[in-house]
PDB file of C-alpha atoms in Angstrom:
ATOM      1  CA  MET U  10      13.879   3.768   4.515  1.00 74.00           C
ATOM      2  CA  LYS U  11      14.671   6.159   1.731  1.00 83.00           C
ATOM      3  CA  GLN U  12      13.746   5.413  -1.513  1.00 88.00           C
ATOM      4  CA  TYR U  13      15.911   5.932  -4.525  1.00 91.00           C
ATOM      5  CA  ALA U  14      15.321   6.368  -8.181  1.00 90.00           C
ATOM      6  CA  LEU U  15      17.490   6.885 -11.529  1.00 92.00           C
ATOM      7  CA  ILE U  16      15.647   9.340 -13.809  1.00 90.00           C
ATOM      8  CA  ILE U  17      17.219  10.651 -17.045  1.00 92.00           C
ATOM      9  CA  ASP U  18      15.522  13.882 -18.452  1.00 89.00           C
ATOM     10  CA  HIS U  19      15.330  12.803 -22.361  1.00 88.00           C
ATOM     11  CA  ILE U  20      14.394  16.024 -23.442  1.00 86.00           C
ATOM     12  CA  SER U  21      17.979  17.275 -22.416  1.00 88.00           C
ATOM     13  CA  CYS U  22      19.805  14.339 -23.582  1.00 92.00           C
ATOM     14  CA  TRP U  23      22.482  14.489 -26.551  1.00 91.00           C
ATOM     15  CA  GLY U  24      23.135  11.170 -27.128  1.00 94.00           C
ATOM     16  CA  CYS U  25      26.826  11.450 -25.667  1.00 95.00           C
ATOM     17  CA  LYS U  26      26.557   7.718 -24.275  1.00 96.00           C
ATOM     18  CA  THR U  27      28.728   8.379 -21.923  1.00 97.00           C
ATOM     19  CA  CYS U  28      26.836   7.465 -19.228  1.00 97.00           C
ATOM     20  CA  GLU U  29      26.962   3.953 -21.268  1.00 96.00           C
ATOM     21  CA  VAL U  30      31.063   4.216 -20.815  1.00 96.00           C
ATOM     22  CA  ALA U  31      30.624   4.814 -17.247  1.00 97.00           C
ATOM     23  CA  CYS U  32      28.488   2.101 -16.599  1.00 97.00           C
ATOM     24  CA  LYS U  33      30.510  -0.639 -18.530  1.00 96.00           C
ATOM     25  CA  GLN U  34      33.884   0.169 -16.910  1.00 96.00           C
ATOM     26  CA  GLU U  35      32.153   0.242 -13.451  1.00 97.00           C
ATOM     27  CA  ASN U  36      30.380  -2.839 -13.560  1.00 95.00           C
ATOM     28  CA  ASN U  37      32.870  -4.836 -15.749  1.00 94.00           C
ATOM     29  CA  ALA U  38      30.205  -5.519 -18.368  1.00 93.00           C
ATOM     30  CA  PRO U  39      31.220  -7.685 -21.107  1.00 91.00           C
ATOM     31  CA  GLU U  40      31.255  -6.894 -25.146  1.00 90.00           C
ATOM     32  CA  GLY U  41      27.283  -7.326 -25.898  1.00 89.00           C
ATOM     33  CA  VAL U  42      26.214  -6.318 -22.475  1.00 93.00           C
ATOM     34  CA  LYS U  43      24.481  -3.175 -21.720  1.00 93.00           C
ATOM     35  CA  LEU U  44      22.918  -2.283 -18.454  1.00 96.00           C
ATOM     36  CA  ILE U  45      22.195   0.989 -19.760  1.00 96.00           C
ATOM     37  CA  ALA U  46      21.693   1.907 -23.294  1.00 94.00           C
ATOM     38  CA  VAL U  47      21.060   5.246 -25.411  1.00 95.00           C
ATOM     39  CA  PHE U  48      19.435   5.615 -28.807  1.00 93.00           C
ATOM     40  CA  GLU U  49      18.119   7.821 -31.350  1.00 90.00           C
ATOM     41  CA  GLU U  50      14.511   7.357 -31.058  1.00 84.00           C
ATOM     42  CA  ALA U  51      13.257  10.256 -33.327  1.00 76.00           C
ATOM     43  CA  PHE U  52      14.715  12.424 -36.413  1.00 77.00           C
ATOM     44  CA  SER U  53      12.740  14.785 -38.028  1.00 76.00           C
ATOM     45  CA  VAL U  54      13.782  18.119 -40.219  1.00 76.00           C
ATOM     46  CA  VAL U  55      11.427  21.127 -39.563  1.00 76.00           C
ATOM     47  CA  ASP U  56      12.034  24.259 -41.503  1.00 80.00           C
ATOM     48  CA  ASP U  57      15.306  23.109 -42.548  1.00 79.00           C
ATOM     49  CA  LYS U  58      16.664  22.308 -38.753  1.00 79.00           C
ATOM     50  CA  THR U  59      17.036  18.665 -37.731  1.00 79.00           C
ATOM     51  CA  ASP U  60      16.008  17.688 -34.283  1.00 81.00           C
ATOM     52  CA  VAL U  61      17.151  14.495 -32.802  1.00 85.00           C
ATOM     53  CA  MET U  62      15.507  12.932 -29.946  1.00 87.00           C
ATOM     54  CA  PHE U  63      17.556  10.516 -28.071  1.00 92.00           C
ATOM     55  CA  GLN U  64      15.860   7.848 -25.775  1.00 92.00           C
ATOM     56  CA  SER U  65      17.352   5.386 -22.736  1.00 93.00           C
ATOM     57  CA  ASN U  66      16.968   2.105 -21.975  1.00 94.00           C
ATOM     58  CA  VAL U  67      18.012   1.411 -18.514  1.00 96.00           C
ATOM     59  CA  CYS U  68      15.915  -0.836 -15.320  1.00 97.00           C
ATOM     60  CA  ILE U  69      13.825   1.837 -13.661  1.00 94.00           C
ATOM     61  CA  HIS U  70      13.599  -0.475 -10.603  1.00 95.00           C
ATOM     62  CA  CYS U  71       9.864  -0.738 -10.753  1.00 94.00           C
ATOM     63  CA  ASP U  72       7.816  -0.921  -7.938  1.00 92.00           C
ATOM     64  CA  GLU U  73       6.174  -4.331  -8.338  1.00 96.00           C
ATOM     65  CA  PRO U  74       9.111  -5.755 -10.624  1.00 97.00           C
ATOM     66  CA  ALA U  75       7.669  -8.672 -12.866  1.00 98.00           C
ATOM     67  CA  CYS U  76      11.458  -9.648 -13.212  1.00 98.00           C
ATOM     68  CA  VAL U  77      11.459 -10.923  -9.650  1.00 98.00           C
ATOM     69  CA  GLU U  78       8.305 -12.648  -9.955  1.00 97.00           C
ATOM     70  CA  SER U  79       9.061 -14.649 -13.156  1.00 98.00           C
ATOM     71  CA  CYS U  80      12.468 -15.602 -11.779  1.00 98.00           C
ATOM     72  CA  PRO U  81      12.394 -19.707 -10.779  1.00 98.00           C
ATOM     73  CA  GLU U  82      15.144 -19.587  -8.633  1.00 98.00           C
ATOM     74  CA  GLU U  83      14.427 -16.287  -6.859  1.00 98.00           C
ATOM     75  CA  ALA U  84      17.885 -14.659  -8.028  1.00 98.00           C
ATOM     76  CA  ILE U  85      15.927 -11.487  -8.243  1.00 99.00           C
ATOM     77  CA  ALA U  86      15.510  -9.365  -5.245  1.00 98.00           C
ATOM     78  CA  GLN U  87      14.238  -5.931  -4.482  1.00 97.00           C
ATOM     79  CA  ARG U  88      15.867  -4.377  -1.672  1.00 96.00           C
ATOM     80  CA  ASP U  89      13.929  -2.123   1.091  1.00 94.00           C
ATOM     81  CA  ASP U  90      15.471   0.964  -0.655  1.00 93.00           C
ATOM     82  CA  GLY U  91      13.587   0.304  -3.684  1.00 94.00           C
ATOM     83  CA  ILE U  92      16.782  -1.050  -5.981  1.00 96.00           C
ATOM     84  CA  VAL U  93      15.876  -4.331  -7.736  1.00 97.00           C
ATOM     85  CA  VAL U  94      19.225  -6.557  -7.665  1.00 98.00           C
ATOM     86  CA  MET U  95      20.252  -9.808  -9.456  1.00 97.00           C
ATOM     87  CA  ASP U  96      22.445 -12.459  -7.870  1.00 97.00           C
ATOM     88  CA  GLU U  97      24.662 -14.043 -10.782  1.00 95.00           C
ATOM     89  CA  GLN U  98      25.631 -16.574  -8.498  1.00 97.00           C
ATOM     90  CA  THR U  99      22.204 -17.853  -8.581  1.00 98.00           C
ATOM     91  CA  CYS U 100      20.828 -17.186 -12.026  1.00 98.00           C
ATOM     92  CA  ASN U 101      20.102 -20.223 -14.052  1.00 98.00           C
ATOM     93  CA  GLY U 102      20.135 -18.379 -17.275  1.00 98.00           C
ATOM     94  CA  CYS U 103      16.352 -19.626 -18.310  1.00 98.00           C
ATOM     95  CA  ARG U 104      15.665 -15.794 -19.104  1.00 98.00           C
ATOM     96  CA  LEU U 105      12.107 -15.719 -17.745  1.00 99.00           C
ATOM     97  CA  CYS U 106      13.524 -12.352 -16.306  1.00 98.00           C
ATOM     98  CA  ILE U 107      14.101 -10.843 -19.787  1.00 98.00           C
ATOM     99  CA  ASP U 108      10.846 -11.680 -21.167  1.00 98.00           C
ATOM    100  CA  ALA U 109       8.653 -10.627 -18.075  1.00 98.00           C
ATOM    101  CA  CYS U 110      10.328  -7.223 -18.271  1.00 98.00           C
ATOM    102  CA  PRO U 111       8.381  -4.838 -20.159  1.00 97.00           C
ATOM    103  CA  TYR U 112      11.079  -2.485 -20.273  1.00 95.00           C
ATOM    104  CA  HIS U 113      13.268  -4.619 -21.926  1.00 96.00           C
ATOM    105  CA  ALA U 114      15.842  -3.296 -19.781  1.00 96.00           C
ATOM    106  CA  ILE U 115      17.490  -6.967 -19.026  1.00 97.00           C
ATOM    107  CA  SER U 116      20.447  -8.546 -21.088  1.00 96.00           C
ATOM    108  CA  PHE U 117      21.956 -11.623 -21.719  1.00 96.00           C
ATOM    109  CA  ASP U 118      25.372 -12.434 -20.578  1.00 96.00           C
ATOM    110  CA  THR U 119      26.474 -15.227 -23.195  1.00 95.00           C
ATOM    111  CA  HIS U 120      29.881 -15.078 -21.449  1.00 93.00           C
ATOM    112  CA  LYS U 121      28.337 -16.853 -18.487  1.00 95.00           C
ATOM    113  CA  ASP U 122      25.361 -17.974 -19.561  1.00 97.00           C
ATOM    114  CA  VAL U 123      23.402 -15.410 -16.898  1.00 97.00           C
ATOM    115  CA  ALA U 124      20.795 -12.603 -17.183  1.00 97.00           C
ATOM    116  CA  LYS U 125      22.110  -9.069 -16.199  1.00 97.00           C
ATOM    117  CA  LYS U 126      20.653  -5.539 -15.442  1.00 97.00           C
ATOM    118  CA  CYS U 127      21.264  -2.232 -14.150  1.00 97.00           C
ATOM    119  CA  ASN U 128      21.831  -2.715  -9.873  1.00 96.00           C
ATOM    120  CA  LEU U 129      21.916   1.373  -9.447  1.00 97.00           C
ATOM    121  CA  CYS U 130      25.619   0.763  -8.833  1.00 97.00           C
ATOM    122  CA  HIS U 131      24.225  -0.528  -5.104  1.00 97.00           C
ATOM    123  CA  HIS U 132      27.821  -1.629  -4.396  1.00 97.00           C
ATOM    124  CA  ARG U 133      28.701   2.508  -4.845  1.00 98.00           C
ATOM    125  CA  VAL U 134      25.051   3.579  -2.964  1.00 96.00           C
ATOM    126  CA  ASP U 135      25.851   1.573  -0.111  1.00 96.00           C
ATOM    127  CA  ASN U 136      29.036   3.577   0.591  1.00 97.00           C
ATOM    128  CA  GLY U 137      27.305   6.660   0.082  1.00 95.00           C
ATOM    129  CA  LEU U 138      27.877   7.229  -3.670  1.00 96.00           C
ATOM    130  CA  ILE U 139      26.064   7.391  -6.673  1.00 96.00           C
ATOM    131  CA  PRO U 140      25.153   5.111  -9.648  1.00 97.00           C
ATOM    132  CA  ALA U 141      28.124   5.579 -12.146  1.00 97.00           C
ATOM    133  CA  CYS U 142      25.986   7.060 -14.827  1.00 97.00           C
ATOM    134  CA  ALA U 143      25.054   9.679 -12.586  1.00 95.00           C
ATOM    135  CA  ASP U 144      28.061  10.691 -11.446  1.00 93.00           C
ATOM    136  CA  ASN U 145      29.293  13.761 -13.060  1.00 91.00           C
ATOM    137  CA  VAL U 146      29.682  12.079 -16.430  1.00 94.00           C
ATOM    138  CA  CYS U 147      26.837  13.055 -18.332  1.00 93.00           C
ATOM    139  CA  LEU U 148      27.525  15.871 -20.703  1.00 92.00           C
ATOM    140  CA  ALA U 149      23.966  17.372 -20.756  1.00 92.00           C
ATOM    141  CA  HIS U 150      23.629  16.902 -16.934  1.00 90.00           C
ATOM    142  CA  CYS U 151      20.465  14.870 -17.716  1.00 91.00           C
ATOM    143  CA  ILE U 152      20.654  11.622 -15.490  1.00 94.00           C
ATOM    144  CA  TYR U 153      19.456  12.688 -12.207  1.00 92.00           C
ATOM    145  CA  PHE U 154      19.580  10.068  -9.074  1.00 94.00           C
ATOM    146  CA  GLY U 155      17.873  10.485  -5.435  1.00 91.00           C
ATOM    147  CA  ASP U 156      14.441  10.652  -4.208  1.00 89.00           C
ATOM    148  CA  PRO U 157      11.940  11.075  -6.987  1.00 85.00           C
ATOM    149  CA  ASP U 158      10.157  13.786  -5.648  1.00 85.00           C
ATOM    150  CA  ASP U 159      13.180  15.998  -5.703  1.00 89.00           C
ATOM    151  CA  ILE U 160      14.333  14.774  -8.530  1.00 87.00           C
ATOM    152  CA  GLN U 161      11.070  15.619 -10.700  1.00 84.00           C
ATOM    153  CA  ARG U 162      11.088  19.189  -8.617  1.00 87.00           C
ATOM    154  CA  GLU U 163      14.522  19.841 -10.025  1.00 85.00           C
ATOM    155  CA  ILE U 164      14.302  18.751 -13.618  1.00 84.00           C
ATOM    156  CA  ASN U 165      10.765  21.191 -13.657  1.00 83.00           C
ATOM    157  CA  GLU U 166      12.719  24.037 -12.622  1.00 85.00           C
ATOM    158  CA  LYS U 167      15.342  23.279 -15.093  1.00 81.00           C
ATOM    159  CA  HIS U 168      12.750  23.325 -17.896  1.00 77.00           C
ATOM    160  CA  LEU U 169      11.431  26.496 -16.376  1.00 82.00           C
ATOM    161  CA  ARG U 170      14.652  28.235 -16.592  1.00 78.00           C
ATOM    162  CA  ARG U 171      15.442  27.026 -20.004  1.00 73.00           C
ATOM    163  CA  ASN U 172      11.779  28.298 -21.277  1.00 73.00           C
ATOM    164  CA  LEU U 173      12.193  31.600 -19.537  1.00 68.00           C
ATOM    165  CA  LEU U 174      15.616  32.177 -21.308  1.00 61.00           C
ATOM    166  CA  ASN U 175      14.278  31.165 -24.484  1.00 64.00           C
ATOM    167  CA  ASN U 176      11.615  33.650 -24.079  1.00 64.00           C
ATOM    168  CA  GLU U 177      14.012  36.575 -23.048  1.00 58.00           C
ATOM    169  CA  VAL U 178      16.879  35.451 -26.234  1.00 55.00           C
ATOM    170  CA  GLY U 179      13.704  34.507 -28.817  1.00 53.00           C
ATOM    171  CA  PRO U 180      14.841  33.164 -31.985  1.00 52.00           C
ATOM    172  CA  ARG U 181      17.780  34.040 -33.586  1.00 48.00           C
TER     173      ARG U 181
END
């Protein structure tokens, strides 16, 4: 069975948050619930140049997800393709999955009293589409979806091209 991954190239991220907007719209996420979050990780000034690094927080659909094991209601399951999904109808709101997730990638919807997390837009994936956050909305083109090995190869090539270009152009 094909395995899926969502990988964000944080070196290229501008922090535009279009992925957050696309996700929120696609999943009708209520106020306060973020299935993907982008935030400023580091800010520095070196040689009078400002450098900002952005980070994102999103479920990485672990090979052995702690959230699945922690749920007493079995409301979280891992599909054969690796996508970890949550059944809101079964969730009892105990928040054990939130505590179990080492990546802090599970939110709590206070309106429905249930936990929520990225489900890789499985309703789209099942219809041959890609998750909303990766569907050409990222201005920096740093969100990738598909086979993990293919993605890593593509990111490595992108960084190599960037380094070659920087070496040819040189400092300004």
